[in-house]
mmCIF file of C-alpha atoms in Angstrom:
data_model
loop_
_atom_site.group_PDB
_atom_site.id
_atom_site.type_symbol
_atom_site.label_atom_id
_atom_site.label_comp_id
_atom_site.label_asym_id
_atom_site.label_seq_id
_atom_site.Cartn_x
_atom_site.Cartn_y
_atom_site.Cartn_z
ATOM 1 C CA UNK A 1 29.121 -11.791 32.935
ATOM 2 C CA UNK A 2 27.504 -8.402 33.628
ATOM 3 C CA UNK A 3 28.142 -7.359 30.010
ATOM 4 C CA UNK A 4 26.503 -10.521 28.679
ATOM 5 C CA UNK A 5 23.427 -9.923 30.831
ATOM 6 C CA UNK A 6 23.129 -6.448 29.289
ATOM 7 C CA UNK A 7 23.431 -7.528 25.677
ATOM 8 C CA UNK A 8 21.853 -10.997 25.745
ATOM 9 C CA UNK A 9 18.394 -9.637 24.855
ATOM 10 C CA UNK A 10 19.848 -7.795 21.865
ATOM 11 C CA UNK A 11 21.760 -10.879 20.713
ATOM 12 C CA UNK A 12 18.649 -13.050 20.951
ATOM 13 C CA UNK A 13 16.623 -10.393 19.123
ATOM 14 C CA UNK A 14 19.235 -10.179 16.327
ATOM 15 C CA UNK A 15 19.269 -13.955 15.875
ATOM 16 C CA UNK A 16 15.478 -14.222 15.958
ATOM 17 C CA UNK A 17 14.939 -11.311 13.589
ATOM 18 C CA UNK A 18 17.676 -12.644 11.300
ATOM 19 C CA UNK A 19 15.782 -15.934 11.014
ATOM 20 C CA UNK A 20 12.544 -14.056 10.357
ATOM 21 C CA UNK A 21 14.214 -11.976 7.617
ATOM 22 C CA UNK A 22 15.490 -15.173 5.977
ATOM 23 C CA UNK A 23 12.037 -16.784 6.090
ATOM 24 C CA UNK A 24 10.290 -13.615 4.940
ATOM 25 C CA UNK A 25 12.687 -13.180 2.034
ATOM 26 C CA UNK A 26 11.903 -16.662 0.730
ATOM 27 C CA UNK A 27 8.210 -16.946 1.645
ATOM 28 C CA UNK A 28 6.673 -13.511 1.185
ATOM 29 C CA UNK A 29 5.936 -11.795 -2.092
ATOM 30 C CA UNK A 30 8.863 -9.389 -2.363
ATOM 31 C CA UNK A 31 7.112 -7.422 -5.098
ATOM 32 C CA UNK A 32 4.405 -6.250 -2.684
ATOM 33 C CA UNK A 33 5.167 -2.859 -1.151
ATOM 34 C CA UNK A 34 4.200 -3.838 2.400
ATOM 35 C CA UNK A 35 6.556 -6.827 2.340
ATOM 36 C CA UNK A 36 9.346 -4.674 0.882
ATOM 37 C CA UNK A 37 9.010 -2.195 3.734
ATOM 38 C CA UNK A 38 8.920 -5.007 6.298
ATOM 39 C CA UNK A 39 12.222 -6.405 5.010
ATOM 40 C CA UNK A 40 13.855 -2.961 4.914
ATOM 41 C CA UNK A 41 12.702 -2.024 8.407
ATOM 42 C CA UNK A 42 13.817 -5.411 9.756
ATOM 43 C CA UNK A 43 17.297 -4.965 8.281
ATOM 44 C CA UNK A 44 17.569 -1.475 9.783
ATOM 45 C CA UNK A 45 16.536 -2.853 13.184
ATOM 46 C CA UNK A 46 19.245 -5.528 12.972
ATOM 47 C CA UNK A 47 21.801 -2.805 12.178
ATOM 48 C CA UNK A 48 20.573 -0.684 15.106
ATOM 49 C CA UNK A 49 20.761 -3.723 17.408
ATOM 50 C CA UNK A 50 24.323 -4.307 16.239
ATOM 51 C CA UNK A 51 25.289 -0.675 16.867
ATOM 52 C CA UNK A 52 23.709 -0.710 20.321
ATOM 53 C CA UNK A 53 25.375 -4.006 21.249
ATOM 54 C CA UNK A 54 28.738 -2.813 19.920
ATOM 55 C CA UNK A 55 28.535 0.402 21.963
ATOM 56 C CA UNK A 56 27.996 -1.663 25.119
ATOM 57 C CA UNK A 57 30.928 -3.946 24.330
ATOM 58 C CA UNK A 58 33.303 -1.046 23.637
ATOM 59 C CA UNK A 59 32.062 1.101 26.523
ATOM 60 C CA UNK A 60 34.851 1.617 29.062
ATOM 61 C CA UNK A 61 37.555 0.085 26.860
ATOM 62 C CA UNK A 62 40.734 2.206 26.993
ATOM 63 C CA UNK A 63 42.481 3.595 23.935
ATOM 64 C CA UNK A 64 42.110 6.349 21.354
ATOM 65 C CA UNK A 65 40.585 4.051 18.753
ATOM 66 C CA UNK A 66 37.955 2.858 21.233
ATOM 67 C CA UNK A 67 37.048 6.477 21.917
ATOM 68 C CA UNK A 68 36.708 7.303 18.191
ATOM 69 C CA UNK A 69 34.774 4.125 17.336
ATOM 70 C CA UNK A 70 32.446 4.600 20.304
ATOM 71 C CA UNK A 71 31.573 8.128 19.156
ATOM 72 C CA UNK A 72 30.935 6.964 15.583
ATOM 73 C CA UNK A 73 28.726 4.077 16.735
ATOM 74 C CA UNK A 74 26.687 6.332 19.006
ATOM 75 C CA UNK A 75 26.233 8.916 16.235
ATOM 76 C CA UNK A 76 24.952 6.198 13.875
ATOM 77 C CA UNK A 77 22.676 4.821 16.585
ATOM 78 C CA UNK A 78 21.050 8.145 17.467
ATOM 79 C CA UNK A 79 20.870 9.501 13.909
ATOM 80 C CA UNK A 80 19.324 6.299 12.535
ATOM 81 C CA UNK A 81 16.572 5.868 15.121
ATOM 82 C CA UNK A 82 14.220 8.736 14.131
ATOM 83 C CA UNK A 83 14.933 8.151 10.425
ATOM 84 C CA UNK A 84 13.500 4.672 10.845
ATOM 85 C CA UNK A 85 10.401 5.844 12.731
ATOM 86 C CA UNK A 86 9.854 8.724 10.282
ATOM 87 C CA UNK A 87 9.799 6.434 7.263
ATOM 88 C CA UNK A 88 7.537 4.061 9.140
ATOM 89 C CA UNK A 89 5.149 6.980 9.579
ATOM 90 C CA UNK A 90 5.357 7.712 5.844
ATOM 91 C CA UNK A 91 4.531 4.083 5.073
ATOM 92 C CA UNK A 92 1.578 3.938 7.482
ATOM 93 C CA UNK A 93 0.188 7.236 6.160
ATOM 94 C CA UNK A 94 0.481 6.124 2.533
ATOM 95 C CA UNK A 95 -1.074 2.757 3.339
ATOM 96 C CA UNK A 96 -4.047 4.073 5.325
ATOM 97 C CA UNK A 97 -4.694 7.158 3.179
ATOM 98 C CA UNK A 98 -3.181 6.430 -0.240
ATOM 99 C CA UNK A 99 -5.474 8.959 -1.909
ATOM 100 C CA UNK A 100 -3.835 11.673 0.227
ATOM 101 C CA UNK A 101 -0.278 10.357 -0.036
ATOM 102 C CA UNK A 102 0.720 13.200 -2.351
ATOM 103 C CA UNK A 103 -0.261 15.599 0.439
ATOM 104 C CA UNK A 104 2.816 14.365 2.294
ATOM 105 C CA UNK A 105 4.873 16.765 0.209
ATOM 106 C CA UNK A 106 3.066 19.568 1.999
ATOM 107 C CA UNK A 107 3.949 17.969 5.349
ATOM 108 C CA UNK A 108 7.678 18.229 4.780
ATOM 109 C CA UNK A 109 7.933 20.109 8.061
ATOM 110 C CA UNK A 110 7.476 16.749 9.787
ATOM 111 C CA UNK A 111 11.007 15.783 8.765
ATOM 112 C CA UNK A 112 12.417 18.776 10.645
ATOM 113 C CA UNK A 113 12.652 16.859 13.963
ATOM 114 C CA UNK A 114 14.729 14.200 12.154
ATOM 115 C CA UNK A 115 17.103 16.889 10.902
ATOM 116 C CA UNK A 116 17.306 18.530 14.331
ATOM 117 C CA UNK A 117 18.109 15.170 15.914
ATOM 118 C CA UNK A 118 20.771 14.467 13.274
ATOM 119 C CA UNK A 119 22.471 17.806 13.940
ATOM 120 C CA UNK A 120 22.548 17.476 17.730
ATOM 121 C CA UNK A 121 23.676 13.830 17.433
ATOM 122 C CA UNK A 122 26.568 14.647 15.078
ATOM 123 C CA UNK A 123 27.628 17.534 17.343
ATOM 124 C CA UNK A 124 27.366 15.446 20.516
ATOM 125 C CA UNK A 125 31.022 14.278 20.552
ATOM 126 C CA UNK A 126 31.996 17.965 20.750
ATOM 127 C CA UNK A 127 29.216 19.468 22.875
ATOM 128 C CA UNK A 128 27.609 16.507 24.655
ATOM 129 C CA UNK A 129 24.078 17.283 23.463
ATOM 130 C CA UNK A 130 22.647 13.741 23.190
ATOM 131 C CA UNK A 131 25.576 11.760 24.561
ATOM 132 C CA UNK A 132 29.180 12.154 25.610
ATOM 133 C CA UNK A 133 32.086 9.740 25.841
ATOM 134 C CA UNK A 134 34.504 10.422 28.692
ATOM 135 C CA UNK A 135 37.952 10.446 26.985
ATOM 136 C CA UNK A 136 39.666 9.377 30.207
ATOM 137 C CA UNK A 137 37.887 6.011 30.421
ATOM 138 C CA UNK A 138 35.681 5.862 27.270
ATOM 139 C CA UNK A 139 32.489 5.574 29.317
ATOM 140 C CA UNK A 140 29.180 6.627 27.721
ATOM 141 C CA UNK A 141 27.016 9.276 29.404
ATOM 142 C CA UNK A 142 23.648 10.687 28.418
ATOM 143 C CA UNK A 143 23.673 14.290 27.313
ATOM 144 C CA UNK A 144 21.483 17.208 28.308
ATOM 145 C CA UNK A 145 19.304 16.782 25.182
ATOM 146 C CA UNK A 146 18.958 12.996 25.407
ATOM 147 C CA UNK A 147 15.271 13.290 26.327
ATOM 148 C CA UNK A 148 14.671 15.538 23.311
ATOM 149 C CA UNK A 149 16.158 12.872 21.032
ATOM 150 C CA UNK A 150 13.947 10.213 22.638
ATOM 151 C CA UNK A 151 10.856 12.405 22.204
ATOM 152 C CA UNK A 152 11.673 12.897 18.507
ATOM 153 C CA UNK A 153 12.067 9.142 18.005
ATOM 154 C CA UNK A 154 8.757 8.289 19.657
ATOM 155 C CA UNK A 155 6.829 11.216 18.229
ATOM 156 C CA UNK A 156 6.485 9.368 14.924
ATOM 157 C CA UNK A 157 5.535 6.075 16.586
ATOM 158 C CA UNK A 158 2.825 7.766 18.664
ATOM 159 C CA UNK A 159 1.591 9.581 15.569
ATOM 160 C CA UNK A 160 1.456 6.288 13.635
ATOM 161 C CA UNK A 161 -0.438 4.636 16.474
ATOM 162 C CA UNK A 162 -2.924 7.503 16.466
ATOM 163 C CA UNK A 163 -3.406 7.142 12.699
ATOM 164 C CA UNK A 164 -3.997 3.404 13.041
ATOM 165 C CA UNK A 165 -6.607 3.862 15.778
ATOM 166 C CA UNK A 166 -8.317 6.790 14.055
ATOM 167 C CA UNK A 167 -8.574 4.975 10.723
ATOM 168 C CA UNK A 168 -9.225 1.489 12.116
ATOM 169 C CA UNK A 169 -12.083 1.055 9.640
ATOM 170 C CA UNK A 170 -9.463 0.791 6.888
ATOM 171 C CA UNK A 171 -8.115 -2.418 8.421
ATOM 172 C CA UNK A 172 -9.484 -5.914 8.389
ATOM 173 C CA UNK A 173 -9.397 -7.811 11.684
ATOM 174 C CA UNK A 174 -6.008 -9.422 11.090
ATOM 175 C CA UNK A 175 -4.356 -6.112 10.165
ATOM 176 C CA UNK A 176 -5.407 -3.877 13.061
ATOM 177 C CA UNK A 177 -3.925 -5.844 15.993
ATOM 178 C CA UNK A 178 -0.364 -6.172 14.573
ATOM 179 C CA UNK A 179 -0.290 -2.454 13.737
ATOM 180 C CA UNK A 180 -1.185 -1.601 17.347
ATOM 181 C CA UNK A 181 1.399 -4.055 18.690
ATOM 182 C CA UNK A 182 4.041 -2.566 16.411
ATOM 183 C CA UNK A 183 3.444 0.806 18.053
ATOM 184 C CA UNK A 184 3.020 -0.239 21.678
ATOM 185 C CA UNK A 185 5.937 -2.667 22.195
ATOM 186 C CA UNK A 186 8.706 -0.275 21.049
ATOM 187 C CA UNK A 187 7.180 2.523 23.135
ATOM 188 C CA UNK A 188 7.137 0.388 26.277
ATOM 189 C CA UNK A 189 10.705 -0.777 25.654
ATOM 190 C CA UNK A 190 11.889 2.749 24.920
ATOM 191 C CA UNK A 191 10.245 4.224 28.010
ATOM 192 C CA UNK A 192 11.832 1.563 30.237
ATOM 193 C CA UNK A 193 15.240 2.132 28.626
ATOM 194 C CA UNK A 194 14.900 5.890 29.107
ATOM 195 C CA UNK A 195 13.875 5.567 32.759
ATOM 196 C CA UNK A 196 16.384 2.877 33.734
ATOM 197 C CA UNK A 197 19.920 3.610 32.579
ATOM 198 C CA UNK A 198 21.757 0.568 31.226
ATOM 199 C CA UNK A 199 18.653 -1.417 30.282
ATOM 200 C CA UNK A 200 18.591 -2.315 26.566
ATOM 201 C CA UNK A 201 14.986 -2.800 25.496
ATOM 202 C CA UNK A 202 14.265 -0.232 22.790
ATOM 203 C CA UNK A 203 15.442 -2.057 19.670
ATOM 204 C CA UNK A 204 14.942 -5.569 21.009
ATOM 205 C CA UNK A 205 11.269 -4.803 21.721
ATOM 206 C CA UNK A 206 10.971 -3.399 18.195
ATOM 207 C CA UNK A 207 12.507 -6.606 16.833
ATOM 208 C CA UNK A 208 10.042 -8.752 18.781
ATOM 209 C CA UNK A 209 7.147 -6.645 17.499
ATOM 210 C CA UNK A 210 8.373 -7.262 13.931
ATOM 211 C CA UNK A 211 8.178 -10.996 14.625
ATOM 212 C CA UNK A 212 4.493 -10.451 15.409
ATOM 213 C CA UNK A 213 4.114 -8.467 12.190
ATOM 214 C CA UNK A 214 5.753 -11.267 10.192
ATOM 215 C CA UNK A 215 3.168 -13.682 11.546
ATOM 216 C CA UNK A 216 0.514 -11.178 10.468
ATOM 217 C CA UNK A 217 1.990 -10.970 6.964
ATOM 218 C CA UNK A 218 1.782 -14.744 6.653
ATOM 219 C CA UNK A 219 -1.788 -14.748 7.966
ATOM 220 C CA UNK A 220 -2.572 -11.915 5.591
ATOM 221 C CA UNK A 221 -1.628 -14.151 2.676
ATOM 222 C CA UNK A 222 -4.464 -16.454 3.768
ATOM 223 C CA UNK A 223 -6.946 -13.574 3.682
ATOM 224 C CA UNK A 224 -5.934 -12.528 0.189
ATOM 225 C CA UNK A 225 -7.129 -14.432 -2.830
ATOM 226 C CA UNK A 226 -4.269 -16.726 -3.840
ATOM 227 C CA UNK A 227 -4.826 -16.364 -7.577
ATOM 228 C CA UNK A 228 -5.333 -12.603 -7.866
ATOM 229 C CA UNK A 229 -4.055 -10.992 -4.656
ATOM 230 C CA UNK A 230 -7.425 -9.280 -4.166
ATOM 231 C CA UNK A 231 -9.267 -9.389 -0.841
ATOM 232 C CA UNK A 232 -11.312 -12.496 -0.146
ATOM 233 C CA UNK A 233 -15.017 -12.357 0.599
ATOM 234 C CA UNK A 234 -14.312 -13.111 4.271
ATOM 235 C CA UNK A 235 -12.019 -10.090 4.511
ATOM 236 C CA UNK A 236 -14.678 -7.979 2.817
ATOM 237 C CA UNK A 237 -17.419 -9.146 5.201
ATOM 238 C CA UNK A 238 -15.396 -8.096 8.242
ATOM 239 C CA UNK A 239 -14.246 -4.810 6.735
ATOM 240 C CA UNK A 240 -17.675 -3.710 5.549
ATOM 241 C CA UNK A 241 -19.283 -4.536 8.902
ATOM 242 C CA UNK A 242 -16.658 -2.380 10.650
ATOM 243 C CA UNK A 243 -17.042 0.339 8.028
ATOM 244 C CA UNK A 244 -20.767 0.564 8.655
ATOM 245 C CA UNK A 245 -20.382 0.212 12.440
ATOM 246 C CA UNK A 246 -17.899 3.092 12.642
ATOM 247 C CA UNK A 247 -19.469 4.997 9.771
ATOM 248 C CA UNK A 248 -17.964 8.453 9.430
ATOM 249 C CA UNK A 249 -19.030 11.409 7.326
ATOM 250 C CA UNK A 250 -17.269 9.991 4.275
ATOM 251 C CA UNK A 251 -19.532 7.862 2.119
ATOM 252 C CA UNK A 252 -18.650 5.020 -0.197
ATOM 253 C CA UNK A 253 -19.902 3.283 -3.280
ATOM 254 C CA UNK A 254 -19.549 -0.211 -4.671
ATOM 255 C CA UNK A 255 -18.859 -1.350 -8.218
ATOM 256 C CA UNK A 256 -19.910 -4.919 -8.999
ATOM 257 C CA UNK A 257 -17.910 -6.499 -11.833
ATOM 258 C CA UNK A 258 -18.625 -9.729 -13.685
ATOM 259 C CA UNK A 259 -16.042 -11.002 -16.177
ATOM 260 C CA UNK A 260 -17.746 -11.742 -19.480
ATOM 261 C CA UNK A 261 -17.203 -15.009 -21.324
ATOM 262 C CA UNK A 262 -15.066 -16.753 -18.717
ATOM 263 C CA UNK A 263 -17.019 -19.998 -19.168
ATOM 264 C CA UNK A 264 -16.316 -19.860 -22.884
ATOM 265 C CA UNK A 265 -12.594 -19.371 -22.251
ATOM 266 C CA UNK A 266 -12.548 -22.326 -19.838
ATOM 267 C CA UNK A 267 -14.457 -24.555 -22.275
ATOM 268 C CA UNK A 268 -12.400 -23.680 -25.360
ATOM 269 C CA UNK A 269 -8.917 -23.127 -23.916
ATOM 270 C CA UNK A 270 -8.916 -24.900 -20.544
ATOM 271 C CA UNK A 271 -9.019 -23.785 -16.910
ATOM 272 C CA UNK A 272 -5.353 -22.763 -16.838
ATOM 273 C CA UNK A 273 -6.101 -20.241 -19.559
ATOM 274 C CA UNK A 274 -9.210 -19.224 -17.619
ATOM 275 C CA UNK A 275 -7.079 -18.536 -14.528
ATOM 276 C CA UNK A 276 -4.698 -16.515 -16.679
ATOM 277 C CA UNK A 277 -7.640 -14.481 -18.003
ATOM 278 C CA UNK A 278 -8.791 -13.764 -14.429
ATOM 279 C CA UNK A 279 -5.305 -12.632 -13.345
ATOM 280 C CA UNK A 280 -4.928 -10.439 -16.411
ATOM 281 C CA UNK A 281 -8.360 -8.908 -15.807
ATOM 282 C CA UNK A 282 -7.454 -8.094 -12.205
ATOM 283 C CA UNK A 283 -4.226 -6.426 -13.333
ATOM 284 C CA UNK A 284 -6.200 -4.326 -15.820
ATOM 285 C CA UNK A 285 -8.708 -3.353 -13.125
ATOM 286 C CA UNK A 286 -5.982 -2.442 -10.611
ATOM 287 C CA UNK A 287 -4.244 -0.303 -13.218
ATOM 288 C CA UNK A 288 -7.436 1.710 -13.730
ATOM 289 C CA UNK A 289 -8.600 2.326 -10.165
ATOM 290 C CA UNK A 290 -7.284 4.515 -7.356
ATOM 291 C CA UNK A 291 -4.873 3.249 -4.711
ATOM 292 C CA UNK A 292 -7.531 4.028 -2.118
ATOM 293 C CA UNK A 293 -10.030 1.686 -3.791
ATOM 294 C CA UNK A 294 -10.364 -1.839 -2.413
ATOM 295 C CA UNK A 295 -10.677 -4.758 -4.834
ATOM 296 C CA UNK A 296 -12.401 -7.928 -3.617
ATOM 297 C CA UNK A 297 -12.815 -11.250 -5.356
ATOM 298 C CA UNK A 298 -16.439 -11.956 -4.497
ATOM 299 C CA UNK A 299 -16.800 -15.192 -6.439
ATOM 300 C CA UNK A 300 -15.221 -17.122 -9.279
ATOM 301 C CA UNK A 301 -15.529 -14.392 -11.918
ATOM 302 C CA UNK A 302 -17.187 -11.706 -9.792
ATOM 303 C CA UNK A 303 -15.388 -8.789 -8.161
ATOM 304 C CA UNK A 304 -16.309 -5.809 -5.995
ATOM 305 C CA UNK A 305 -14.591 -2.452 -5.761
ATOM 306 C CA UNK A 306 -15.167 -0.242 -2.714
ATOM 307 C CA UNK A 307 -14.741 3.415 -3.666
ATOM 308 C CA UNK A 308 -14.621 6.279 -1.147
ATOM 309 C CA UNK A 309 -16.916 8.838 -2.767
ATOM 310 C CA UNK A 310 -20.264 10.579 -2.393
ATOM 311 C CA UNK A 311 -21.209 10.942 -6.070
ATOM 312 C CA UNK A 312 -22.317 8.354 -8.618
ATOM 313 C CA UNK A 313 -20.267 10.225 -11.224
ATOM 314 C CA UNK A 314 -17.090 9.051 -9.484
ATOM 315 C CA UNK A 315 -18.232 5.446 -9.864
ATOM 316 C CA UNK A 316 -18.960 6.028 -13.546
ATOM 317 C CA UNK A 317 -15.484 7.506 -14.007
ATOM 318 C CA UNK A 318 -13.952 4.400 -12.451
ATOM 319 C CA UNK A 319 -15.975 2.184 -14.787
ATOM 320 C CA UNK A 320 -14.946 4.186 -17.839
ATOM 321 C CA UNK A 321 -11.307 3.932 -16.777
ATOM 322 C CA UNK A 322 -11.620 0.159 -16.388
ATOM 323 C CA UNK A 323 -13.300 -0.155 -19.782
ATOM 324 C CA UNK A 324 -10.532 1.900 -21.375
ATOM 325 C CA UNK A 325 -7.928 -0.325 -19.714
ATOM 326 C CA UNK A 326 -9.581 -3.422 -21.214
ATOM 327 C CA UNK A 327 -9.908 -1.754 -24.606
ATOM 328 C CA UNK A 328 -6.233 -0.798 -24.740
ATOM 329 C CA UNK A 329 -5.246 -4.309 -23.736
ATOM 330 C CA UNK A 330 -7.427 -5.765 -26.496
ATOM 331 C CA UNK A 331 -5.840 -3.497 -29.093
ATOM 332 C CA UNK A 332 -2.239 -4.081 -28.093
ATOM 333 C CA UNK A 333 -2.256 -7.745 -27.107
ATOM 334 C CA UNK A 334 -2.174 -10.715 -29.476
ATOM 335 C CA UNK A 335 -4.854 -12.764 -27.760
ATOM 336 C CA UNK A 336 -7.055 -15.659 -28.856
ATOM 337 C CA UNK A 337 -9.984 -13.948 -27.164
ATOM 338 C CA UNK A 338 -11.030 -10.533 -25.911
ATOM 339 C CA UNK A 339 -11.516 -9.655 -22.260
ATOM 340 C CA UNK A 340 -14.527 -7.657 -21.175
ATOM 341 C CA UNK A 341 -16.764 -7.243 -18.146
ATOM 342 C CA UNK A 342 -20.184 -6.037 -17.053
ATOM 343 C CA UNK A 343 -20.806 -3.509 -14.298
ATOM 344 C CA UNK A 344 -23.265 -2.495 -11.633
ATOM 345 C CA UNK A 345 -22.666 0.418 -9.268
ATOM 346 C CA UNK A 346 -24.321 2.602 -6.656
ATOM 347 C CA UNK A 347 -23.682 4.536 -3.450
ATOM 348 C CA UNK A 348 -24.391 2.953 -0.096
ATOM 349 C CA UNK A 349 -26.920 4.799 2.043
ATOM 350 C CA UNK A 350 -29.128 4.276 5.072
ATOM 351 C CA UNK A 351 -32.107 3.489 2.832
ATOM 352 C CA UNK A 352 -30.753 -0.052 2.612
ATOM 353 C CA UNK A 353 -31.688 -2.143 5.628
ATOM 354 C CA UNK A 354 -28.530 -4.260 5.379
ATOM 355 C CA UNK A 355 -25.337 -4.604 3.382
ATOM 356 C CA UNK A 356 -26.793 -7.769 1.857
ATOM 357 C CA UNK A 357 -29.743 -5.805 0.484
ATOM 358 C CA UNK A 358 -27.380 -3.196 -0.930
ATOM 359 C CA UNK A 359 -25.176 -5.813 -2.613
ATOM 360 C CA UNK A 360 -28.249 -7.518 -4.069
ATOM 361 C CA UNK A 361 -29.305 -4.132 -5.443
ATOM 362 C CA UNK A 362 -25.920 -3.511 -7.104
ATOM 363 C CA UNK A 363 -25.796 -7.101 -8.339
ATOM 364 C CA UNK A 364 -29.191 -6.711 -10.010
ATOM 365 C CA UNK A 365 -27.983 -3.563 -11.799
ATOM 366 C CA UNK A 366 -24.986 -5.485 -13.079
ATOM 367 C CA UNK A 367 -27.089 -8.346 -14.424
ATOM 368 C CA UNK A 368 -29.492 -5.944 -16.122
ATOM 369 C CA UNK A 369 -26.536 -4.327 -17.852
ATOM 370 C CA UNK A 370 -25.132 -7.729 -18.754
ATOM 371 C CA UNK A 371 -28.444 -8.863 -20.233
ATOM 372 C CA UNK A 372 -28.898 -5.633 -22.203
ATOM 373 C CA UNK A 373 -25.357 -5.965 -23.499
ATOM 374 C CA UNK A 374 -25.867 -9.563 -24.641
ATOM 375 C CA UNK A 375 -29.032 -8.625 -26.486
ATOM 376 C CA UNK A 376 -27.318 -5.814 -28.390
ATOM 377 C CA UNK A 377 -23.766 -7.031 -28.962
ATOM 378 C CA UNK A 378 -21.449 -9.994 -29.151
ATOM 379 C CA UNK A 379 -18.786 -11.327 -26.743
ATOM 380 C CA UNK A 380 -16.182 -8.723 -27.633
ATOM 381 C CA UNK A 381 -18.385 -5.697 -26.918
ATOM 382 C CA UNK A 382 -16.807 -2.545 -25.481
ATOM 383 C CA UNK A 383 -19.892 -0.345 -25.250
ATOM 384 C CA UNK A 384 -20.141 1.880 -22.207
ATOM 385 C CA UNK A 385 -22.879 0.066 -20.324
ATOM 386 C CA UNK A 386 -23.315 2.622 -17.568
ATOM 387 C CA UNK A 387 -24.472 5.498 -19.749
#
């Protein structure tokens, strides 16, 4: 009965997280990187829960095989923990600061704690660094460096939490809260497990936090445009208000995009073909912009791109890249029509009394370009309108 009371939380967490993994696998878009990571992390947590539960069940069981298996399970448990939190840090860093993701190669020293933990964990059966198993009764004991291993595990979680709070302006409302929960719950569970020997809360609390994150991922689908996967206008409104409220030294610009000839496509080929043209256009735009840029579907055939920059030239480079993407598609694809778009762009500054005034300003630039383009050229024009 005492054993069941120790492992019941882990068993419940495994069952609950197993159900969530099943639902997530069938309901979420498995091609999206965030959903891929969620599924991978969830599977690792289930494995860690299994290892932890198995170590409790085998603890104190007599026999040579019990002694060997217990050591192997504990090695896997302690080696795997910081690997999981390290890769979670890599994911959070790449998500929040994708334009600096390549800089991670210069932060390779951050994996050193993982390697140190792996070494002391593997050597623990011989030297008792992180844990030791008494060969006389196969009972688990914490080693002299157990606290060091715990610090390494939670170093990455604390660092992730700090990144999330520092760069909160990068999140929309429904993203920020789950990211904080994902950091706090495992820390609370881990601290309690470290302070009170025999309490199993570390991985179960992580599993419960992933249930919260799954709910967020489903809610997130609501705040993404169903057709294109771009942000909705509601998500943009919240984000931009937070961006301006917590304005930092980094500036940003906006590119306003209007898809040309969509009405003609709808009239001549039907709305299904029109939807296909919109999705293709979004794919072409995404292929041409930076991972740090944010694409928003502002209206039916209107899109915004938020670009972190302080020079108009950067906006012009983005536009040229998008135009080139459309041009290459037009040359290589056997289409009944050509895809093209008109642009307006500028940097946001304090001279604008509100974000609405700024968007109206960029929108007017776009329509001037669109009008000038229509007067000079036909539907399939590819002229650089921003020169």
